Amino acid sequence: MSVEAVGTTRRGRGARRAVRQKRDVAMLPALKRGIPLTEPMSAEQVEKIDAASLSILEDVGVVFRDPIALEDWTRAGADVRGETVHLDRGLVRELIKSIPSSFTYHARNPANNLPFGNDHSIFVPMTGAPYLRDLDDVRRNPTLEDLANFHKLSHMLPAIHSSAHHIVEPYDHPISQRHLRITYSSMKYSDKTFMGMTTSPKNAEDVMDMCAILFGKEFMMQNPVVTGNCNGNSPLVWDETMLGAMRAFAKYNQPILCSPFVLGGANTPAGVAPTVAQLNAEALSGLAYTQVVQKGTPAIYGHYLSTVSMKSGAPMAGTPEISLMNMMIGQMARFYDVPWRTSNTLGGAKTFDAQAGYESASTMMAVLMSGANYIWHSAGWNEAGMHCSMAKFVVDAEQCAMGHRMVSGIKWDDFDEALQAVRDVGPGGHYLGHPHTLENFQQAFFMPEMFDNNSIEQWQADGAVEINERALQRVRDLLNEYEEPKLDPGVNEALLDYIARREREIPAADALNQDY
């Protein structure tokens, strides 16, 4: 081989090595399902749940603790008795027909727009943790800086499709004004889609105003840019705070998760099928109300689903019943032709230990096989949601990437080329140096970065580092490498001016802003 050829070969190898070593932070596309769904119910059983749920809505009714909602329901033709709304099945079916089965989420970076619904799904990190486990693996109260770091990680982890909102609660800012800083952090440190605070109707209105600054009001009215979550109070209650926030989002045509908060056996019957029947009734009542407020507004069949330990009363995750209920709820959402949300990587472990891994893996597998569209709480969840773990955040994100690969299905694009490699290598050979292997090894099999698959001797020689410390080092590396996707200067100034004005108008207080 000539000197020139050797030099070219070395440069080629060096270029390939550089590509392998450069961290790829480009967001994965929305997960497009390429494998069959797991559906444990027959068509007759789906109809049985539907009939039971509609009977609950007609005979038992749902409490709407909100005078505006009661007036809305009266105008819509529901049977309103005090605060209890009895919903005719025909009215419910007619209302939910106008919910879009799919749409596109628009991010401030158009490259991060996401098709959503039907066979498209997205991964969203956990939110709402009052504590975090930090880079020193210490459990403590979070700050705005901690929240920003989680938004930065969300921006850099390819399988995470959203920066969410208050991944952790920033305790260094007044509760009454916190939603403003949380929303700005979501917008500033990531150019992916995000969630909007629904902690009060006024807060939700502020979020809509900030989104209008970022995207333009006219654009928002035509395009989903943010997601609001509204939790129902099981059994069968919607409160004024959630309904007011729901209206704020619906009036801007922004997607709303209608999410009963289910603790199976505590606020539902002690059984899988009856729990799903009640949850389904609650979700339908919320979905129907979004269409009373604004026909055609995107709405998502939601739920937070846990079962309760009859020994301690504590919520449990990763149990077989939760997996079955996720599969059943997926069937019900598809029966009504609406997208649906579930929770991912849940668990009650107090540290990032084997329990955390088992519970999260069990939950994720069921969620993926159920065909959920909005896969929330996909990174960081631990201690029943009481803390977000920085270490677990990055490992969960890699698990989501693995799930993305699996659910995308079998790749056939190089099948004939690979079969030719069999002819080239023949009996007793190996494929390690074959051109097809060199060309495809990075795409052929997922190679986890967070799992150590070396021999124990190599692992010991490398310092015997376990996964928690490896993950914390990965977090440090990511934050050191982070490059902010800068907001347009004019938009940034307008957002900061809006926040400053609202912080002057809203008294700093340790209570939600309900009045200003």
XYZ file of C-alpha atoms in Angstrom:
516
model
C 0.000 0.000 0.000
C 1.354 3.443 -0.906
C 2.150 6.075 1.709
C -0.682 8.168 0.318
C -3.122 5.253 0.631
C -2.007 4.571 4.204
C -2.524 8.254 5.051
C -5.973 8.220 3.501
C -6.901 5.075 5.432
C -5.698 6.575 8.691
C -7.613 9.779 8.070
C -10.703 7.721 7.265
C -10.371 5.757 10.491
C -9.749 8.955 12.418
C -12.818 10.581 10.941
C -14.942 7.566 11.824
C -13.535 7.604 15.373
C -14.305 11.318 15.704
C -17.882 10.707 14.586
C -18.233 7.898 17.144
C -16.816 10.057 19.939
C -18.934 13.155 19.236
C -22.060 13.080 21.350
C -25.235 13.088 19.267
C -27.816 15.272 21.007
C -30.205 15.593 18.053
C -33.720 14.742 19.171
C -35.091 11.416 18.022
C -38.220 11.721 15.871
C -41.575 11.013 17.451
C -41.837 7.299 18.134
C -43.755 5.664 15.268
C -45.132 2.302 16.229
C -43.896 -0.617 14.159
C -44.954 -3.551 16.353
C -48.368 -4.912 17.370
C -50.265 -3.583 20.371
C -51.008 -5.630 23.459
C -54.788 -5.642 23.914
C -56.043 -7.943 26.690
C -59.756 -7.150 26.225
C -62.042 -8.595 23.579
C -64.318 -6.279 21.598
C -67.186 -7.343 23.850
C -65.211 -6.459 26.979
C -64.316 -3.029 25.570
C -68.018 -2.394 25.007
C -68.745 -3.649 28.531
C -66.376 -1.060 30.026
C -67.845 1.630 27.765
C -71.408 0.774 28.833
C -70.458 0.704 32.523
C -68.708 4.080 32.282
C -71.586 5.748 30.480
C -73.995 4.300 33.033
C -71.897 5.891 35.799
C -72.083 9.248 34.001
C -75.851 8.977 33.564
C -76.874 7.510 36.920
C -74.216 8.600 39.415
C -72.992 11.751 37.723
C -69.823 13.795 38.126
C -69.383 16.722 40.501
C -68.145 19.928 38.831
C -67.239 22.291 41.666
C -67.248 25.382 39.504
C -70.175 27.715 38.734
C -68.922 28.541 35.235
C -68.692 24.854 34.313
C -72.183 24.243 35.675
C -73.554 27.054 33.506
C -71.665 25.643 30.509
C -73.115 22.189 31.072
C -76.637 23.573 31.463
C -76.330 25.342 28.106
C -74.955 22.144 26.553
C -78.084 20.241 27.610
C -76.737 18.187 30.520
C -78.857 17.283 33.537
C -77.380 19.541 36.246
C -78.529 18.921 39.832
C -76.703 21.236 42.188
C -73.003 20.560 41.556
C -73.628 17.096 40.115
C -73.775 16.807 36.337
C -75.493 13.767 34.855
C -74.307 13.220 31.304
C -76.423 11.455 28.726
C -74.371 8.945 26.746
C -75.517 10.428 23.466
C -74.302 13.874 24.530
C -70.918 12.480 25.597
C -70.434 10.582 22.348
C -71.392 13.621 20.290
C -69.003 15.914 22.171
C -65.923 13.694 22.047
C -66.326 13.168 18.300
C -64.838 16.621 17.703
C -61.563 15.827 19.518
C -58.726 15.489 16.955
C -57.261 11.976 16.867
C -53.882 13.407 15.865
C -52.090 16.715 15.442
C -48.575 18.197 15.282
C -46.792 19.775 18.231
C -44.890 22.882 17.138
C -41.628 23.725 18.914
C -39.767 27.027 18.681
C -37.200 25.080 16.645
C -39.257 23.669 13.734
C -36.790 20.760 13.474
C -38.266 19.592 16.796
C -41.896 19.602 15.676
C -43.620 16.319 16.525
C -46.448 14.388 14.877
C -48.668 13.151 17.704
C -51.537 10.706 18.103
C -52.609 7.492 16.388
C -49.335 5.537 16.045
C -47.036 8.431 17.071
C -45.811 8.840 20.663
C -43.518 11.187 22.590
C -41.449 10.854 25.793
C -41.793 13.632 28.395
C -39.737 13.821 31.626
C -41.230 13.724 35.111
C -42.593 16.862 36.750
C -43.642 18.100 40.151
C -40.886 16.720 42.381
C -40.549 18.657 45.663
C -36.997 17.303 46.107
C -34.101 16.242 43.912
C -31.083 13.987 44.250
C -28.301 16.235 43.045
C -24.838 15.764 41.542
C -23.519 14.816 44.984
C -26.373 12.294 45.340
C -27.860 14.411 48.144
C -31.627 14.666 48.561
C -32.531 18.353 49.031
C -34.918 21.142 48.057
C -34.502 22.314 44.436
C -33.788 25.820 43.137
C -34.393 27.620 39.853
C -30.826 26.682 38.877
C -31.613 23.004 39.477
C -34.725 23.321 37.330
C -32.657 24.954 34.583
C -30.208 22.051 34.718
C -33.021 19.561 34.189
C -34.300 21.610 31.248
C -30.772 21.593 29.814
C -30.576 17.808 30.202
C -33.978 17.466 28.523
C -32.651 19.517 25.627
C -29.554 17.306 25.219
C -31.028 13.826 25.663
C -32.188 12.561 22.251
C -35.091 10.381 23.423
C -36.666 13.157 25.496
C -39.088 15.088 23.304
C -40.062 17.879 25.711
C -38.637 20.097 28.440
C -41.924 19.673 30.381
C -42.319 22.414 33.054
C -41.615 22.162 36.800
C -39.552 18.987 36.703
C -38.581 20.029 40.224
C -40.154 22.744 42.371
C -37.885 25.827 42.631
C -38.146 26.716 46.313
C -36.081 29.880 45.972
C -38.974 31.749 44.346
C -42.407 32.673 45.778
C -45.133 30.136 45.006
C -47.487 32.832 43.702
C -44.957 33.918 41.046
C -43.146 30.624 40.470
C -45.113 29.649 37.354
C -43.619 32.581 35.439
C -40.015 31.565 36.061
C -40.794 27.891 35.425
C -42.359 28.691 32.042
C -39.450 30.937 31.065
C -36.955 28.228 32.023
C -38.828 25.700 29.854
C -38.688 28.099 26.914
C -35.147 29.404 27.406
C -33.019 26.308 27.944
C -34.596 24.043 25.338
C -36.148 24.574 21.922
C -38.332 21.465 22.188
C -42.034 21.511 23.013
C -42.930 22.000 26.678
C -45.746 21.944 29.211
C -47.649 24.860 30.743
C -48.469 25.360 34.405
C -52.106 24.742 35.347
C -51.750 25.357 39.092
C -54.475 28.025 38.923
C -56.629 29.587 36.198
C -54.679 32.852 36.483
C -51.389 30.988 36.176
C -52.666 29.171 33.100
C -53.655 32.514 31.558
C -50.124 33.814 32.187
C -48.704 30.762 30.422
C -50.965 31.439 27.422
C -49.755 35.058 27.347
C -46.106 33.954 27.420
C -46.715 31.416 24.662
C -48.356 34.155 22.599
C -45.168 36.226 22.991
C -43.030 33.268 21.893
C -45.177 31.954 19.022
C -47.756 34.641 18.238
C -51.418 34.420 19.241
C -52.707 33.733 15.727
C -50.214 30.885 15.303
C -51.286 29.416 18.652
C -54.939 29.446 17.684
C -54.110 27.208 14.739
C -51.224 25.106 16.105
C -50.532 23.185 19.348
C -47.392 24.551 21.026
C -47.786 23.650 24.715
C -49.585 21.049 26.855
C -51.681 21.583 29.976
C -52.504 18.894 32.503
C -55.764 18.994 34.444
C -56.180 16.396 37.187
C -59.574 15.126 38.254
C -60.191 14.190 41.874
C -61.245 10.572 41.962
C -63.884 9.507 42.571
C -65.864 11.580 40.089
C -64.964 15.185 40.968
C -63.517 18.086 38.941
C -62.598 21.218 40.914
C -62.660 24.917 40.102
C -58.866 25.263 39.819
C -58.475 22.561 37.202
C -61.584 23.545 35.251
C -60.504 27.191 35.086
C -57.071 26.164 33.823
C -58.723 23.834 31.320
C -60.740 26.736 29.935
C -57.635 28.934 29.655
C -55.906 26.332 27.463
C -59.012 25.397 25.478
C -59.687 29.022 24.521
C -56.289 29.040 22.781
C -56.847 25.598 21.220
C -53.936 24.157 23.197
C -53.866 20.448 24.102
C -55.193 19.443 27.514
C -54.530 16.222 29.377
C -57.761 15.239 31.160
C -56.260 13.130 33.924
C -58.163 11.389 36.716
C -55.799 10.882 39.677
C -56.326 7.227 40.485
C -55.105 5.345 43.538
C -56.548 1.921 42.854
C -58.297 0.477 45.904
C -58.408 3.829 47.720
C -60.390 6.148 45.435
C -61.593 3.406 43.067
C -63.049 -0.055 43.647
C -60.568 -2.787 44.596
C -60.368 -4.457 41.208
C -58.794 -3.933 37.797
C -61.885 -3.864 35.564
C -64.103 -1.692 37.828
C -61.215 0.736 38.395
C -60.867 1.183 34.640
C -64.644 1.649 34.298
C -64.617 4.494 36.848
C -61.439 6.063 35.450
C -62.903 5.901 31.959
C -66.053 7.702 33.101
C -63.970 10.430 34.742
C -61.764 10.889 31.681
C -64.769 11.034 29.349
C -66.423 13.739 31.452
C -63.279 15.894 31.255
C -62.772 15.269 27.549
C -66.397 16.158 26.846
C -66.106 19.412 28.804
C -63.144 20.593 26.713
C -65.432 20.436 23.691
C -68.163 22.363 25.492
C -65.615 25.134 26.069
C -64.161 25.076 22.552
C -65.255 22.562 19.951
C -62.312 20.938 18.200
C -59.706 21.846 20.808
C -57.077 19.103 21.130
C -57.641 16.961 24.205
C -55.831 13.901 25.470
C -57.323 11.021 27.464
C -55.137 11.130 30.553
C -54.656 9.455 33.888
C -52.250 9.128 36.752
C -52.502 5.500 37.748
C -51.254 3.778 40.864
C -52.465 1.061 43.194
C -52.429 1.320 46.971
C -50.701 -1.060 49.357
C -53.288 -2.428 51.731
C -50.460 -2.885 54.254
C -49.372 0.750 54.472
C -51.698 2.842 52.291
C -48.705 3.902 50.181
C -49.018 4.135 46.383
C -47.313 1.343 44.450
C -45.806 1.241 40.962
C -44.613 -1.491 38.639
C -47.306 -3.932 39.733
C -49.007 -6.340 37.298
C -52.396 -4.710 37.771
C -51.068 -1.323 36.682
C -49.683 -2.909 33.530
C -53.033 -4.526 32.775
C -54.893 -1.266 33.375
C -52.561 0.629 31.034
C -53.274 -1.921 28.325
C -57.021 -1.641 28.929
C -56.982 2.171 28.945
C -55.113 2.121 25.637
C -57.919 0.043 24.174
C -60.557 2.430 25.498
C -58.788 5.521 24.103
C -58.535 3.879 20.686
C -62.220 2.883 20.942
C -63.052 6.603 21.240
C -60.376 7.564 18.667
C -58.593 10.027 20.963
C -54.876 10.178 21.862
C -53.960 9.141 25.383
C -51.432 9.836 28.098
C -49.879 7.564 30.699
C -46.994 7.638 33.198
C -43.645 5.983 32.619
C -40.644 4.796 34.730
C -42.580 5.105 37.998
C -41.384 3.611 41.267
C -41.259 3.961 45.007
C -37.532 3.343 45.581
C -35.783 5.860 47.812
C -32.495 5.691 45.902
C -31.450 4.716 42.404
C -31.246 1.034 43.278
C -32.433 -2.323 41.912
C -36.013 -1.614 43.015
C -35.993 1.616 41.008
C -34.756 -0.246 37.944
C -37.198 -3.139 38.186
C -40.245 -0.918 38.807
C -39.343 1.477 36.014
C -38.602 -1.287 33.498
C -41.851 -3.095 34.286
C -43.863 0.097 33.889
C -42.107 1.133 30.682
C -42.613 -2.194 28.978
C -46.355 -2.130 29.643
C -46.610 1.495 28.503
C -44.776 0.786 25.259
C -46.842 -2.295 24.500
C -50.057 -0.390 25.312
C -49.519 2.206 22.583
C -49.597 5.321 24.778
C -49.117 8.611 22.908
C -48.108 11.104 25.610
C -45.619 9.152 27.721
C -45.135 11.400 30.732
C -42.815 10.961 33.744
C -40.310 9.271 31.444
C -37.136 10.401 33.206
C -36.031 10.946 36.787
C -39.007 9.702 38.810
C -38.191 8.131 42.175
C -39.635 7.855 45.690
C -43.228 7.865 44.375
C -42.516 11.189 42.646
C -41.171 12.905 45.764
C -37.766 13.417 44.193
C -36.218 13.628 40.743
C -32.875 11.866 40.534
C -30.249 13.412 38.260
C -28.601 10.012 37.884
C -31.826 8.197 37.092
C -32.836 10.991 34.695
C -30.100 10.145 32.200
C -30.454 6.374 32.584
C -34.231 6.579 32.109
C -33.650 8.661 28.984
C -31.393 5.953 27.588
C -34.053 3.369 28.414
C -36.514 5.494 26.438
C -34.089 5.457 23.507
C -33.955 1.664 23.752
C -37.747 1.518 23.884
C -37.884 3.835 20.871
C -35.686 1.411 18.958
C -37.748 -1.640 19.945
C -41.207 -0.186 19.261
C -40.082 1.250 15.912
C -39.978 -2.348 14.733
C -37.815 -4.499 12.503
C -35.596 -2.833 9.913
C -35.497 -4.534 6.518
C -33.681 -1.902 4.473
C -30.313 -3.740 4.319
C -31.644 -7.308 4.421
C -30.311 -8.329 1.001
C -26.879 -6.772 1.652
C -26.630 -8.611 4.970
C -27.503 -11.924 3.314
C -24.712 -11.308 0.828
C -22.360 -11.044 3.811
C -23.367 -14.612 4.764
C -22.193 -15.776 1.339
C -18.980 -13.769 1.639
C -18.019 -15.058 5.101
C -19.178 -18.657 4.733
C -19.003 -21.441 7.339
C -16.652 -20.945 10.286
C -15.771 -17.307 9.552
C -16.647 -14.093 11.390
C -18.286 -10.841 10.411
C -16.279 -8.342 12.486
C -14.220 -7.070 9.561
C -16.824 -7.421 6.837
C -17.742 -4.148 5.053
C -21.427 -4.614 5.896
C -20.586 -4.879 9.614
C -18.285 -1.858 9.538
C -20.947 0.146 7.773
C -23.888 -0.896 9.953
C -22.663 -1.906 13.412
C -23.677 1.377 15.048
C -27.229 1.106 13.746
C -27.674 -2.663 13.843
C -27.702 -3.173 17.614
C -28.333 -0.629 20.345
C -25.194 -0.122 22.432
C -26.102 1.361 25.834
C -23.665 3.890 27.209
C -24.901 3.741 30.795
C -24.669 -0.052 31.188
C -21.269 -1.700 31.699
C -20.907 -4.883 29.633
C -17.166 -5.349 30.068
C -15.609 -8.296 31.904
C -15.385 -7.961 35.673
C -11.606 -7.666 35.343
C -11.942 -4.701 32.975
C -14.662 -3.165 35.184
C -12.389 -3.436 38.226
C -9.435 -2.011 36.318
C -11.612 0.962 35.366
C -12.368 1.670 39.030
C -15.364 -0.610 39.700
C -17.754 2.303 39.154
C -21.440 1.414 39.614
C -24.270 2.838 37.556
C -25.287 5.631 39.926
C -21.831 7.233 39.810
C -21.478 6.589 36.064
C -24.782 8.361 35.537
C -23.819 11.325 37.705
C -20.619 11.698 35.692
C -22.679 11.629 32.517
C -24.834 14.444 33.905
C -21.720 16.498 34.663
C -20.413 15.901 31.150
C -23.716 16.869 29.529
C -24.039 20.074 31.519
C -20.440 21.003 30.671
C -21.134 20.436 26.977
C -24.515 22.192 26.932
C -24.991 24.986 24.390
C -28.029 27.173 24.918
C -30.437 27.418 21.955
C -30.726 31.196 22.150
C -34.119 32.841 22.120
C -34.660 35.646 19.636
C -33.404 38.769 21.514
C -36.652 40.659 20.986
C -38.752 37.734 22.160
C -36.494 37.209 25.150
C -36.807 40.869 26.147
C -40.584 40.753 25.758
C -40.810 37.631 27.946
C -38.651 39.187 30.666
C -40.701 42.400 30.535
C -43.901 40.373 30.899
C -42.481 38.444 33.870
C -41.329 41.669 35.549
C -44.763 43.243 35.117
C -46.623 40.210 36.421
C -44.274 39.895 39.395
C -45.123 43.518 40.271
C -48.844 42.762 39.958
C -48.863 39.419 41.826
C -47.947 39.762 45.510
C -45.097 37.467 46.502
C -46.746 34.826 48.662
C -46.491 31.186 49.659
C -49.826 30.433 48.033
C -51.070 29.947 44.495
C -52.026 33.021 42.525
C -55.812 32.834 42.349
C -56.709 36.511 42.172
C -54.121 38.565 40.264
